[in-house]
Short mmCIF file of C-alpha atoms in Angstrom, two decimals:
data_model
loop_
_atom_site.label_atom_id
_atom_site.label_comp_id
_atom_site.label_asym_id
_atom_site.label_seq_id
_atom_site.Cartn_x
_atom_site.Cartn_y
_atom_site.Cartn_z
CA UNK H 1 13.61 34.24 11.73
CA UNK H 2 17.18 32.20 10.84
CA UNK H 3 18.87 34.38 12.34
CA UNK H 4 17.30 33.25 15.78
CA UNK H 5 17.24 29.39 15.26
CA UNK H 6 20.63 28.19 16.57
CA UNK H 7 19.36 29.80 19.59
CA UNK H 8 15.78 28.09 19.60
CA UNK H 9 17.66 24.74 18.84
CA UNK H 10 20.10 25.26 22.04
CA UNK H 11 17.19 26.23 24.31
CA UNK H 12 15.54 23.05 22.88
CA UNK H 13 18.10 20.94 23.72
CA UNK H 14 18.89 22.10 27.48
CA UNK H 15 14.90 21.59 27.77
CA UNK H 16 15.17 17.78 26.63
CA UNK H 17 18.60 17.26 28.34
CA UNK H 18 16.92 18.54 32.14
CA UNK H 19 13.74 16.07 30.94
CA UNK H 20 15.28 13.03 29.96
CA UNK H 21 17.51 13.06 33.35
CA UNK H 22 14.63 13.37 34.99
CA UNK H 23 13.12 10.28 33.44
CA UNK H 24 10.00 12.11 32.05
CA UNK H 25 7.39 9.88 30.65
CA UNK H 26 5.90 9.65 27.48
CA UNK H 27 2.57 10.70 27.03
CA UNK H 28 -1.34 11.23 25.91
CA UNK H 29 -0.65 14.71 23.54
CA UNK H 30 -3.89 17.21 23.51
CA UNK H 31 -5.87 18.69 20.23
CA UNK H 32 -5.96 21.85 19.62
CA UNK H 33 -2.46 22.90 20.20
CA UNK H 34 -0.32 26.05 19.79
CA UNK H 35 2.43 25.52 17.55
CA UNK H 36 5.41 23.25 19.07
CA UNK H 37 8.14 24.30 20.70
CA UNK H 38 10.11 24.09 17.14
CA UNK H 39 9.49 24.44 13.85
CA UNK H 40 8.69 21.56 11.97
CA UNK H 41 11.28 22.18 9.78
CA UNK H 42 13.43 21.27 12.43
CA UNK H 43 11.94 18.85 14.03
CA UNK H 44 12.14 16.93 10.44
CA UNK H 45 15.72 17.72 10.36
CA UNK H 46 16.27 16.45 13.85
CA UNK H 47 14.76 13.03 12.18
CA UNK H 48 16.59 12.99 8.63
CA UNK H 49 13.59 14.46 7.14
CA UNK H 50 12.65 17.26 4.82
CA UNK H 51 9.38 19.21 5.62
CA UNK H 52 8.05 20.81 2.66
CA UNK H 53 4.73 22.54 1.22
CA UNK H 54 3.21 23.69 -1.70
CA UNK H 55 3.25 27.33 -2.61
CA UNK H 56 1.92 30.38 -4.33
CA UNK H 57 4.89 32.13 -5.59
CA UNK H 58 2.34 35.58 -5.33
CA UNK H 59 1.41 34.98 -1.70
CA UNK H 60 4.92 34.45 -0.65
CA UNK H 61 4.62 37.89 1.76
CA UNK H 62 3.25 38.72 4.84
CA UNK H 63 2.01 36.13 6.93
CA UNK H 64 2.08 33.39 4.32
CA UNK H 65 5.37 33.83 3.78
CA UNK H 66 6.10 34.13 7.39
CA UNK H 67 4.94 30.50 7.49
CA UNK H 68 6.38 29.34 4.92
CA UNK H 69 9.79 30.32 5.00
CA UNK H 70 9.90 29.39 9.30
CA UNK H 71 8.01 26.41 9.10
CA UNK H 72 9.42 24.49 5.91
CA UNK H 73 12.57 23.35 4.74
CA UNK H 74 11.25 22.49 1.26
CA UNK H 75 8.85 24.71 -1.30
CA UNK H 76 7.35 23.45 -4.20
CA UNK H 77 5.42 25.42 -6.68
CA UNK H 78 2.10 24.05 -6.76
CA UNK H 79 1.65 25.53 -10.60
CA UNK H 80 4.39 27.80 -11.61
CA UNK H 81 6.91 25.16 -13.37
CA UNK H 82 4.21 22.85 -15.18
CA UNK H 83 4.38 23.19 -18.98
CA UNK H 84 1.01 25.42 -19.35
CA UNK H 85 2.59 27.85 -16.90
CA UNK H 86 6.12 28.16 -17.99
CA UNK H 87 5.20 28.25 -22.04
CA UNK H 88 1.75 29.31 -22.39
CA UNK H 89 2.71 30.22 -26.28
CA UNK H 90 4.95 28.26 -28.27
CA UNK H 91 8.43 29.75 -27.43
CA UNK H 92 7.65 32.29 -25.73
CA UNK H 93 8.07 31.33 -21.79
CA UNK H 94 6.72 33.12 -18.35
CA UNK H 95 9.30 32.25 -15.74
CA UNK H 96 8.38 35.03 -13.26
CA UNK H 97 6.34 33.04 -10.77
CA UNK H 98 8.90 29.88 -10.58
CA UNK H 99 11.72 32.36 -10.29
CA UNK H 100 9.84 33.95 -7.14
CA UNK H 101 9.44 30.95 -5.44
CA UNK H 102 13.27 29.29 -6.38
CA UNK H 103 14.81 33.02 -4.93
CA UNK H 104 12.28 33.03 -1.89
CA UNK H 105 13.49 29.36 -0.97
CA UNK H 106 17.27 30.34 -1.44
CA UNK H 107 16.76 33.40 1.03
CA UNK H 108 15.05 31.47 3.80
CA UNK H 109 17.84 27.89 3.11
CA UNK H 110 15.08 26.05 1.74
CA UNK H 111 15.43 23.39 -1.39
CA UNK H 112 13.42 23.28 -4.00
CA UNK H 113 10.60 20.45 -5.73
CA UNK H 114 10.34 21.09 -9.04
CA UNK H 115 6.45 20.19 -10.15
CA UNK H 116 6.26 18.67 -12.67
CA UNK H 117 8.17 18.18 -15.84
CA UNK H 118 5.75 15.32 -17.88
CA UNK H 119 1.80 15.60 -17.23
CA UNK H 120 -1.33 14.48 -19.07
CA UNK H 121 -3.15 17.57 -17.40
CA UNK H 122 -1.92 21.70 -17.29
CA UNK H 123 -0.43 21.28 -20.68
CA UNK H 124 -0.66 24.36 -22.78
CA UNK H 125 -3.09 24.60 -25.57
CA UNK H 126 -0.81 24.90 -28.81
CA UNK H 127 0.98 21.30 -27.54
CA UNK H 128 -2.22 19.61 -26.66
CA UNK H 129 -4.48 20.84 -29.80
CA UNK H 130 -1.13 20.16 -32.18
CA UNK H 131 -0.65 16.99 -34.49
CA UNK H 132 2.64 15.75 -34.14
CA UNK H 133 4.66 13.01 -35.29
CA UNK H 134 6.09 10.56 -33.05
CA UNK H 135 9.46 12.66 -33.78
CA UNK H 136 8.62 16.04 -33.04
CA UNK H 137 6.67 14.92 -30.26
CA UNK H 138 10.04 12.92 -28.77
CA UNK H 139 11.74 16.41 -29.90
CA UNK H 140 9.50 18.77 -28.04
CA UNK H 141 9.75 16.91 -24.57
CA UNK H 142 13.02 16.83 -24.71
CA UNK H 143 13.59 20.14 -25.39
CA UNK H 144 10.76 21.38 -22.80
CA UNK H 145 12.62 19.05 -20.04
CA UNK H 146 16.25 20.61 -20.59
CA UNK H 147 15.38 23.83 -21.00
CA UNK H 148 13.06 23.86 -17.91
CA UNK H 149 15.29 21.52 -15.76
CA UNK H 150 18.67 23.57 -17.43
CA UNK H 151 17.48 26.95 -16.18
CA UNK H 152 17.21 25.27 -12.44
CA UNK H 153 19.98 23.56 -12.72
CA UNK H 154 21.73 23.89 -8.88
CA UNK H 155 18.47 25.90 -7.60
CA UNK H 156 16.00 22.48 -7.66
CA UNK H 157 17.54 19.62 -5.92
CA UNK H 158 14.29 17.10 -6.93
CA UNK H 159 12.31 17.11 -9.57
CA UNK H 160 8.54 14.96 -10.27
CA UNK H 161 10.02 14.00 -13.52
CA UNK H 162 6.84 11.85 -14.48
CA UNK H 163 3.70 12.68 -13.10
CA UNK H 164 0.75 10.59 -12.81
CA UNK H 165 1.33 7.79 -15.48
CA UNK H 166 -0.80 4.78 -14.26
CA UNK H 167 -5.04 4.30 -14.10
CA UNK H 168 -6.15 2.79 -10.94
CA UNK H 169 -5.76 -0.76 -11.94
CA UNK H 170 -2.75 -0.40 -12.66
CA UNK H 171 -2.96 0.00 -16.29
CA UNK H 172 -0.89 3.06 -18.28
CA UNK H 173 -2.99 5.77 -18.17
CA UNK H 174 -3.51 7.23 -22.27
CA UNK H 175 -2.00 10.69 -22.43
CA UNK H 176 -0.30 12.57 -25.10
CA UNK H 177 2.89 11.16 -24.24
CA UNK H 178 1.56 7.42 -23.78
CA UNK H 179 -0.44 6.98 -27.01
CA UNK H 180 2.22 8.83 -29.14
CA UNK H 181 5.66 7.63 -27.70
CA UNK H 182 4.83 4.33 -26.12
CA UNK H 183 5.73 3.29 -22.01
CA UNK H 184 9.36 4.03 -22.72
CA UNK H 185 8.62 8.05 -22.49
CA UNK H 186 9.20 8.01 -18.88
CA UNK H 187 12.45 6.60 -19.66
CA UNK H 188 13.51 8.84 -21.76
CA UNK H 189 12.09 11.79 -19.71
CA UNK H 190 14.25 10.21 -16.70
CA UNK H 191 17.45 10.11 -19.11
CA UNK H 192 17.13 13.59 -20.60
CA UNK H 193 16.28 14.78 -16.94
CA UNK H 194 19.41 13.39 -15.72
CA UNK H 195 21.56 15.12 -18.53
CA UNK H 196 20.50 18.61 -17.84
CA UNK H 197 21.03 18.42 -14.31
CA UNK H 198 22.95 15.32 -13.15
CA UNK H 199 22.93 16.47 -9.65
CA UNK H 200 19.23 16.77 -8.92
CA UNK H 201 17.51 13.55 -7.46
CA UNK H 202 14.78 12.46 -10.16
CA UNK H 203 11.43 11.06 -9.03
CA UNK H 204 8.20 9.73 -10.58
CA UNK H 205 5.00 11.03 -8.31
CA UNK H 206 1.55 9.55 -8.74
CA UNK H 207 -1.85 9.47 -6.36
CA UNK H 208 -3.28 6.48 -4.87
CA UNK H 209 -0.64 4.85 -4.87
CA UNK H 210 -0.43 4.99 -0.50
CA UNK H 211 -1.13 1.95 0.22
CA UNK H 212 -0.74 -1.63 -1.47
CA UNK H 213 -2.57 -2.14 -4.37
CA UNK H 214 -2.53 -2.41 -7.86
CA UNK H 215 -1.86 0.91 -8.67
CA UNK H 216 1.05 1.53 -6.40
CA UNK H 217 2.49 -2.08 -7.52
CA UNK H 218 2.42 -0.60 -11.34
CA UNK H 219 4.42 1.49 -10.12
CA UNK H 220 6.96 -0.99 -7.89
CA UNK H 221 7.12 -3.04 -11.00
CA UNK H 222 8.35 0.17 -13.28
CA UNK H 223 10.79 1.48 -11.05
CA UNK H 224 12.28 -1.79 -10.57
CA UNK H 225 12.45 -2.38 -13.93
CA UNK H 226 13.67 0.95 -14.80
CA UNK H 227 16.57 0.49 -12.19
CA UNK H 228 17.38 -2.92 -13.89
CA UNK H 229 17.35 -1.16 -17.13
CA UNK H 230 20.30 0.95 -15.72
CA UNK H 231 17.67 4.41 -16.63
CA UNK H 232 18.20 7.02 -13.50
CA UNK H 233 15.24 7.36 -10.89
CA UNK H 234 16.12 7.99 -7.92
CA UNK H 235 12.75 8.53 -6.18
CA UNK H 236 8.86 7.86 -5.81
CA UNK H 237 6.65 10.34 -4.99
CA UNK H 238 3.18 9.41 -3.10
CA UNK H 239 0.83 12.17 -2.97
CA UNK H 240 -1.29 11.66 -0.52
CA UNK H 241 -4.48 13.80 -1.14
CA UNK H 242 -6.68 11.38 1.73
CA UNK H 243 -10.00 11.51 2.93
CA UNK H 244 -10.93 11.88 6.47
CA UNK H 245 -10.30 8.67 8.04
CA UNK H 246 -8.82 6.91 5.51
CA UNK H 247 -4.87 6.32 5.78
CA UNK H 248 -4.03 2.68 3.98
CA UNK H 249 -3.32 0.57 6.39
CA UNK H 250 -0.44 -0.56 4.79
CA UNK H 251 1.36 2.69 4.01
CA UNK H 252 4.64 2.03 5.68
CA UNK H 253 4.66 -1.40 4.29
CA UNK H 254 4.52 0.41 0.95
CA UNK H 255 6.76 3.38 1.67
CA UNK H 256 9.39 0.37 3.14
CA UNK H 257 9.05 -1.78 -0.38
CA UNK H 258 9.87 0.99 -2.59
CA UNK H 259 12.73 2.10 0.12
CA UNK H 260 13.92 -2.02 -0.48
CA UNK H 261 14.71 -1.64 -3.94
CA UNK H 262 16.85 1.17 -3.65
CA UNK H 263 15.36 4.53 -3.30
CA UNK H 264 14.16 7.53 -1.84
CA UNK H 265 10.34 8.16 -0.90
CA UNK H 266 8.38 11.07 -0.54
CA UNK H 267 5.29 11.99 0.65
CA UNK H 268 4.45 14.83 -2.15
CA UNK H 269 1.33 16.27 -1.69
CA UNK H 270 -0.40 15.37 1.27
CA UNK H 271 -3.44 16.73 2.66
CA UNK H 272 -7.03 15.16 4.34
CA UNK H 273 -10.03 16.70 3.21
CA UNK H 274 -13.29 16.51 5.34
CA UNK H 275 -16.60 16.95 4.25
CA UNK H 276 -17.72 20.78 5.51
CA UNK H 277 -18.51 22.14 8.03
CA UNK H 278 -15.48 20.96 10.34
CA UNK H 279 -15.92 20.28 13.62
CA UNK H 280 -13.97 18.90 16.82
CA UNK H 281 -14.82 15.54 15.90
CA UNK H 282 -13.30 15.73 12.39
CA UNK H 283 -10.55 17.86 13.35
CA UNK H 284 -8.97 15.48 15.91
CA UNK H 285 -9.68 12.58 13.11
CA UNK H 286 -7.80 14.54 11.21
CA UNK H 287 -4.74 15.19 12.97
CA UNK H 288 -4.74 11.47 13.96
CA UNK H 289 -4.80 10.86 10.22
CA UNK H 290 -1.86 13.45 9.74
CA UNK H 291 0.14 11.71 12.78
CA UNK H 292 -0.31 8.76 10.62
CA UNK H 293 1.10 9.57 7.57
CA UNK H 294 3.95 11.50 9.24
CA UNK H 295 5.01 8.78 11.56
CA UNK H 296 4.61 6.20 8.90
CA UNK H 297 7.49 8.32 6.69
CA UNK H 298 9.47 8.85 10.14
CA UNK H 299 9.89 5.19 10.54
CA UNK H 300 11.31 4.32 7.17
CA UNK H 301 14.64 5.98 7.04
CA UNK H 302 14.52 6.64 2.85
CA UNK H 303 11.26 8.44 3.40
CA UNK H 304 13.25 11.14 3.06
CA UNK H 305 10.96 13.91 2.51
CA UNK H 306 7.02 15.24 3.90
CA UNK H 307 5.03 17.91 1.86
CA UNK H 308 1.53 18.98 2.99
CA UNK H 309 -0.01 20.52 -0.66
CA UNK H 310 -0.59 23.74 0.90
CA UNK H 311 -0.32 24.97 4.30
CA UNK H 312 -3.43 26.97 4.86
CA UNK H 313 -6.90 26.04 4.20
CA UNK H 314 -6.67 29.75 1.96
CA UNK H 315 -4.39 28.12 -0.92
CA UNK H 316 -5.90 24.75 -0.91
CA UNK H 317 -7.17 23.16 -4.09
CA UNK H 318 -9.57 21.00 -2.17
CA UNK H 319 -12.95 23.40 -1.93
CA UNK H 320 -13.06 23.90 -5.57
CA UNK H 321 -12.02 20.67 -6.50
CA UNK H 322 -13.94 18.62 -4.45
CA UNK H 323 -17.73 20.70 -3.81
CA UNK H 324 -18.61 20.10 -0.16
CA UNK H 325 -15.35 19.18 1.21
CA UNK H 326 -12.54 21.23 2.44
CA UNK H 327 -10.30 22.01 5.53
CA UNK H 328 -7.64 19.90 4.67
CA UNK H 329 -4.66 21.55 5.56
CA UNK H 330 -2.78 22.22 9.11
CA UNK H 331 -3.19 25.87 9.35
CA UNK H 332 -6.92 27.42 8.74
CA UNK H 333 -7.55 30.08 6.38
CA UNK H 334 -6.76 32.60 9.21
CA UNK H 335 -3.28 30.99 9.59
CA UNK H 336 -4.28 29.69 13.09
CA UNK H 337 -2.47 26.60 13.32
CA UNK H 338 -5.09 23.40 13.65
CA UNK H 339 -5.02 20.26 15.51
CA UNK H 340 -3.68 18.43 12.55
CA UNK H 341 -0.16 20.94 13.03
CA UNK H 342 0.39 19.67 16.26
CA UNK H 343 -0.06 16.03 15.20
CA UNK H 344 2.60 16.71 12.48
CA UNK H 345 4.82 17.93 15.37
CA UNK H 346 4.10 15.04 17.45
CA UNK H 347 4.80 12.52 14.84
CA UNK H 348 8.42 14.34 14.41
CA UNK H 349 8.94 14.08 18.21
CA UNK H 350 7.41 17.81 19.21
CA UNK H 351 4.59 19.08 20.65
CA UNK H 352 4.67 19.63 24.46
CA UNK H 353 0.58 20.21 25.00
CA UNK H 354 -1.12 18.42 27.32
CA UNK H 355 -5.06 18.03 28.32
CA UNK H 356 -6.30 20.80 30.63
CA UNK H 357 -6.50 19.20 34.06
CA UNK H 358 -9.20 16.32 34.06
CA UNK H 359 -10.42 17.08 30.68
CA UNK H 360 -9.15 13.93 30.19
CA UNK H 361 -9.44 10.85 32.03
CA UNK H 362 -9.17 7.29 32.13
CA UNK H 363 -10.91 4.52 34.33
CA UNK H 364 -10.03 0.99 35.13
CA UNK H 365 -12.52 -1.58 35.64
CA UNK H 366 -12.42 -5.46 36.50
CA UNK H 367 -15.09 -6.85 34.22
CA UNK H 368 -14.71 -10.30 35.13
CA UNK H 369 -12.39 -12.90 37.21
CA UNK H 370 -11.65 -16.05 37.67
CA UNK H 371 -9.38 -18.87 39.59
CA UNK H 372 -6.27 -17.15 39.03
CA UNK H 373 -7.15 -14.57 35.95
CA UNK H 374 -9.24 -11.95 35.31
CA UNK H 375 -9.85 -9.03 32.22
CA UNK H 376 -9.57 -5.59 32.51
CA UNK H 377 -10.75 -2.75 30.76
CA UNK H 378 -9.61 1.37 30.43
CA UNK H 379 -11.76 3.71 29.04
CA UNK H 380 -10.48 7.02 28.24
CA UNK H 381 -12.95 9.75 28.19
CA UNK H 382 -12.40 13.48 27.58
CA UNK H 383 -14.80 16.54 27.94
CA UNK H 384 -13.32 19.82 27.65
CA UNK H 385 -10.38 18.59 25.21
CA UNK H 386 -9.86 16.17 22.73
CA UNK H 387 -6.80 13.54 21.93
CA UNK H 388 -4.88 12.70 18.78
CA UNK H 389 -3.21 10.20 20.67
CA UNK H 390 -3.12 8.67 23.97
CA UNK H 391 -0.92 6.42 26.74
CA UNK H 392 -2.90 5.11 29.92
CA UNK H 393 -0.21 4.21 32.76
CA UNK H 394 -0.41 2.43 36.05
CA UNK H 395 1.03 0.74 39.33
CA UNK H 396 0.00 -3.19 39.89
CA UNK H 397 -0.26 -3.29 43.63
CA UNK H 398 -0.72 -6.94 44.51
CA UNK H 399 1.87 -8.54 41.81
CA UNK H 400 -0.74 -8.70 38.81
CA UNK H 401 0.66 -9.58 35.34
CA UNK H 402 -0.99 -8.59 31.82
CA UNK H 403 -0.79 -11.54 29.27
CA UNK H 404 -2.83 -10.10 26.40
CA UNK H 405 -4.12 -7.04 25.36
CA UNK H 406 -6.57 -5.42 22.51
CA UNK H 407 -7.21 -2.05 21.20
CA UNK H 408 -3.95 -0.82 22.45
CA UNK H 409 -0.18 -1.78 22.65
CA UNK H 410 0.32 -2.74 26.06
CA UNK H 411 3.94 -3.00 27.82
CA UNK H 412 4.89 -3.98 31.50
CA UNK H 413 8.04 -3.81 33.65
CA UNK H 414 7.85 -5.19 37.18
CA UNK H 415 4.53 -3.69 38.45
CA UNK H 416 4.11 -0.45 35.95
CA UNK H 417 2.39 -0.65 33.15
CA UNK H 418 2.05 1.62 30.27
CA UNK H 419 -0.21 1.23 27.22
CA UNK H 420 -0.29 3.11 24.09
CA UNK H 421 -3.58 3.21 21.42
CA UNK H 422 -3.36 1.19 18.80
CA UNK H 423 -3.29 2.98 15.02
CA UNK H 424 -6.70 3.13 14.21
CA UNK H 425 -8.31 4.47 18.11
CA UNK H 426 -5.42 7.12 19.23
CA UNK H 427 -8.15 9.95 18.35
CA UNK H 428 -10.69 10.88 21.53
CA UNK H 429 -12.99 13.85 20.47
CA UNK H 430 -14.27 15.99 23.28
CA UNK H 431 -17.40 14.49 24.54
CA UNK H 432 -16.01 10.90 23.28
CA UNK H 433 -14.44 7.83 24.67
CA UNK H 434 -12.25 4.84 23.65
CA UNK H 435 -11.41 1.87 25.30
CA UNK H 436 -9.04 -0.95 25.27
CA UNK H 437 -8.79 -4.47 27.28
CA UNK H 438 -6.58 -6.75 28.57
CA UNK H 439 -6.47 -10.26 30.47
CA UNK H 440 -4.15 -10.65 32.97
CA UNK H 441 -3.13 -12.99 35.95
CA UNK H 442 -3.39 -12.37 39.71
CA UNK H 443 -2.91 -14.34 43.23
CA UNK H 444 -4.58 -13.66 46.55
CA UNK H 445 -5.53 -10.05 45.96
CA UNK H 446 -6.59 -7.62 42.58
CA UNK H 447 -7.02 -4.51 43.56
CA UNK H 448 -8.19 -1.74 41.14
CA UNK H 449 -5.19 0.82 40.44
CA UNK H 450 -5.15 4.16 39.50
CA UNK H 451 -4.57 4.99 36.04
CA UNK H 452 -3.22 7.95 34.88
CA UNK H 453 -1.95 10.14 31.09
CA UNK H 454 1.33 10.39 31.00
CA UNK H 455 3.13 13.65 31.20
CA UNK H 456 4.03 15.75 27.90
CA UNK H 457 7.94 15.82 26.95
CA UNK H 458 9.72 16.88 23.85
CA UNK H 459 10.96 15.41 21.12
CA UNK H 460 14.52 15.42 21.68
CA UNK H 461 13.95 13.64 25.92
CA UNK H 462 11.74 10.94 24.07
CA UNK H 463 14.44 10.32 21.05
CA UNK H 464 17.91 10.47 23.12
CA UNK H 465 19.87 7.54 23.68
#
């Protein structure tokens, strides 16, 4: 599969060059989709981006691995490096799984995410059950996080140093390592992290922590203070397990404060559970919801890295974690790849699908006029095929002018006008409909035009200069 990339990549480009001369337009993009024209692995790249997942270091053959090792740039091992995995009995360490998954990644040019070096939960038993003194509990982290973080040293470029320290009010959460060393253990975890492997970018990952709150601002206030305190962090990880429908609303805001202090974000873990059984509905809410997230991270240029917690719906910790939800990944568990794969693609400038011929459509309607103004409305309505996203377009014929618009982002240049859906309507499942309005001006004549969905392009002929 590397062997043929440079030539998928040149292909690509030729494509995109013959597209963007020919001015092609940007355009409504159709769920379900076949997998883009790239992988997303490169269509990250081709952004500054990383595209990871979340492995099985077991599963890592046939298909699976197929997937894995075309489609992602970035593996991390979804249980084989956290403390109950690695050292199961005191001094005596399992390293067979994370060793799979670090040799895998090196074979198919992929970096590694080490998960996770300081946890409250997947601890083993004879560290959790033990009574220790504030000492030998200061001694036994350290010596877990350079010996873990020593053996990878050169093989994991990132590590989730500290996971999951905070409640949801932004309190510390009480763990092992809060009660008995105090708030300054993720400090020190940080500092002896950054002495066994001084090249590897150190982050601190929690959940909830998406959108503004006072959870994720916990977490602002640490890092900045941790930065002032000169101790090394060089990332925040947000995980992103989301429900169906709800992305915070203020997610790049967040992703772009962290990025204003100084550094990196990732998306760590993402995935958007739905309550069972899917259906078209969901599964175009979904990939509107994965769009989301991914364009969020493409917009902030030290969001720096994108990892769906599992690929396939097969190796997802969502059904037994959460009873009556599930399908929250962008392949199924047959490795078909879902609506929610394209919208990934589409948010990294891929994807080249478009409706089948009037599944979708959109009408234009005067709904009321006056002196020299009037308001419009577009309704976009599709049987046969559903949207994650959607641009209406049309010709003014008698010199009309928009001068406000709702429910979408409207633009206009001499008499074409284009307008986009706004964040929270871009989904339109088959049998459904969305609308948007506008006011506008108009003199002597306001004719109805005809409104069309833009044609399908790639990512490179909607990115060139």
């Amino acid at each position: 599969m590397r062997t043929s990339r440079s030539a998928v990549r040149a292909r690509l480009a030729a494509l995109c060059a013959g597209l963007l001369t020919a001015g092609a337009l940007l355009a409504a993009q159709a769920v379900p989709a076949h997998a883009a024209d790239a992988p997303l692995r490169d269509l990250a790249a081709a952004k500054g981006k990383v595209m990871g997942t979340a492995v099985t270091g077991s599963k890592l053959t046939g298909t699976y691995g197929d997937i894995a090792g075309a489609q992602f740039s970035s593996l991390t091992p979804g249980n084989a490096m956290k403390w109950g995995s690695v050292e199961p009995t005191q001094g005596s360490f399992d390293w067979a799984e994370a060793d799979r998954i670090v040799a895998f990644a090196q074979a198919h040019g992929q970096l590694v995410r080490g998960h996770t070096l300081v946890w409250h939960s997947q601890n083993p038993g004879w560290l959790t059950n033990g009574s220790w003194t504030p000492a030998q509990l200061s001694t036994l982290l350290q010596n877990h996080i350079g010996t873990e973080v020593g053996r990878y040293k050169g093989k994991v470029s990132v590590w989730d140093v500290v996971n999951e320290p905070f409640n949801e009010d932004g309190t510390y959460r009480s763990t092992l390592w809060y009660d008995g060393l105090g708030a300054d253990y993720i400090a020190s975890a940080l500092t002896w992290a950054r002495a066994a492997d001084p090249a590897a970018k150190l982050y601190i990952n929690d959940y909830n922590v998406e959108g503004v709150g006072a959870k994720s601002t916990a977490l602002y206030n640490l890092v900045r203070s941790l930065k002032d305190r000169g101790v090394p962090i060089d990332g925040v990880g947000l995980q992103a397990h989301l429900i169906l429908g709800q992305v915070p609303g203020t997610l790049q805001q967040n992703i772009q404060r962290f990025a204003d202090l100084g550094v990196d974000v990732a998306i760590t873990e993402l995935d958007v559970r739905m309550a069972l059984p899917a259906d078209s509905a969901k599964l175009a809410q979904q990939a509107a919801d994965y769009k989301a997230v991914t364009a969020a991270c493409v917009a902030v240029a030290r969001c720096v890295n994108l990892t769906v917690w599992g690929f396939t719906d097969s190796d997802s910790w969502v059904d037994s974690t959460f009873p009556g939800y599930g399908a929250a990944t962008p392949y199924d568990a047959s490795y078909a790849p879902k609506p929610a794969y394209t919208a990934i693609a589409q948010a990294l400038g891929g994807g080249t699908t478009t409706p089948p011929t009037g599944a979708c459509t959109a009408a234009y309607a005067v709904t009321s006029q006056w002196n020299t103004g009037f308001t419009g409305q577009v309704t976009i309505t599709c049987s046969g095929a559903a949207l994650s996203s959607w641009r209406a377009n049309w010709t003014f014929g008698a010199g009309q002018q928009i001068t406000q618009a709702w429910n979408a982002t409207c633009t206009q240049s001499g008499s074409a006008v284009s307008c986009a859906n706004a964040s929270y309507n871009g989904t339109v499942p088959d049998g459904g409909s969305v609308g948007f309005g506008f006011n506008g001006t108009w003199s002597g004549a306001n004719p109805v035009p005809a409104v069309t969905l833009g044609q399908a392009v790639s990512a490179a002929a909607r990115t060139a200069p």
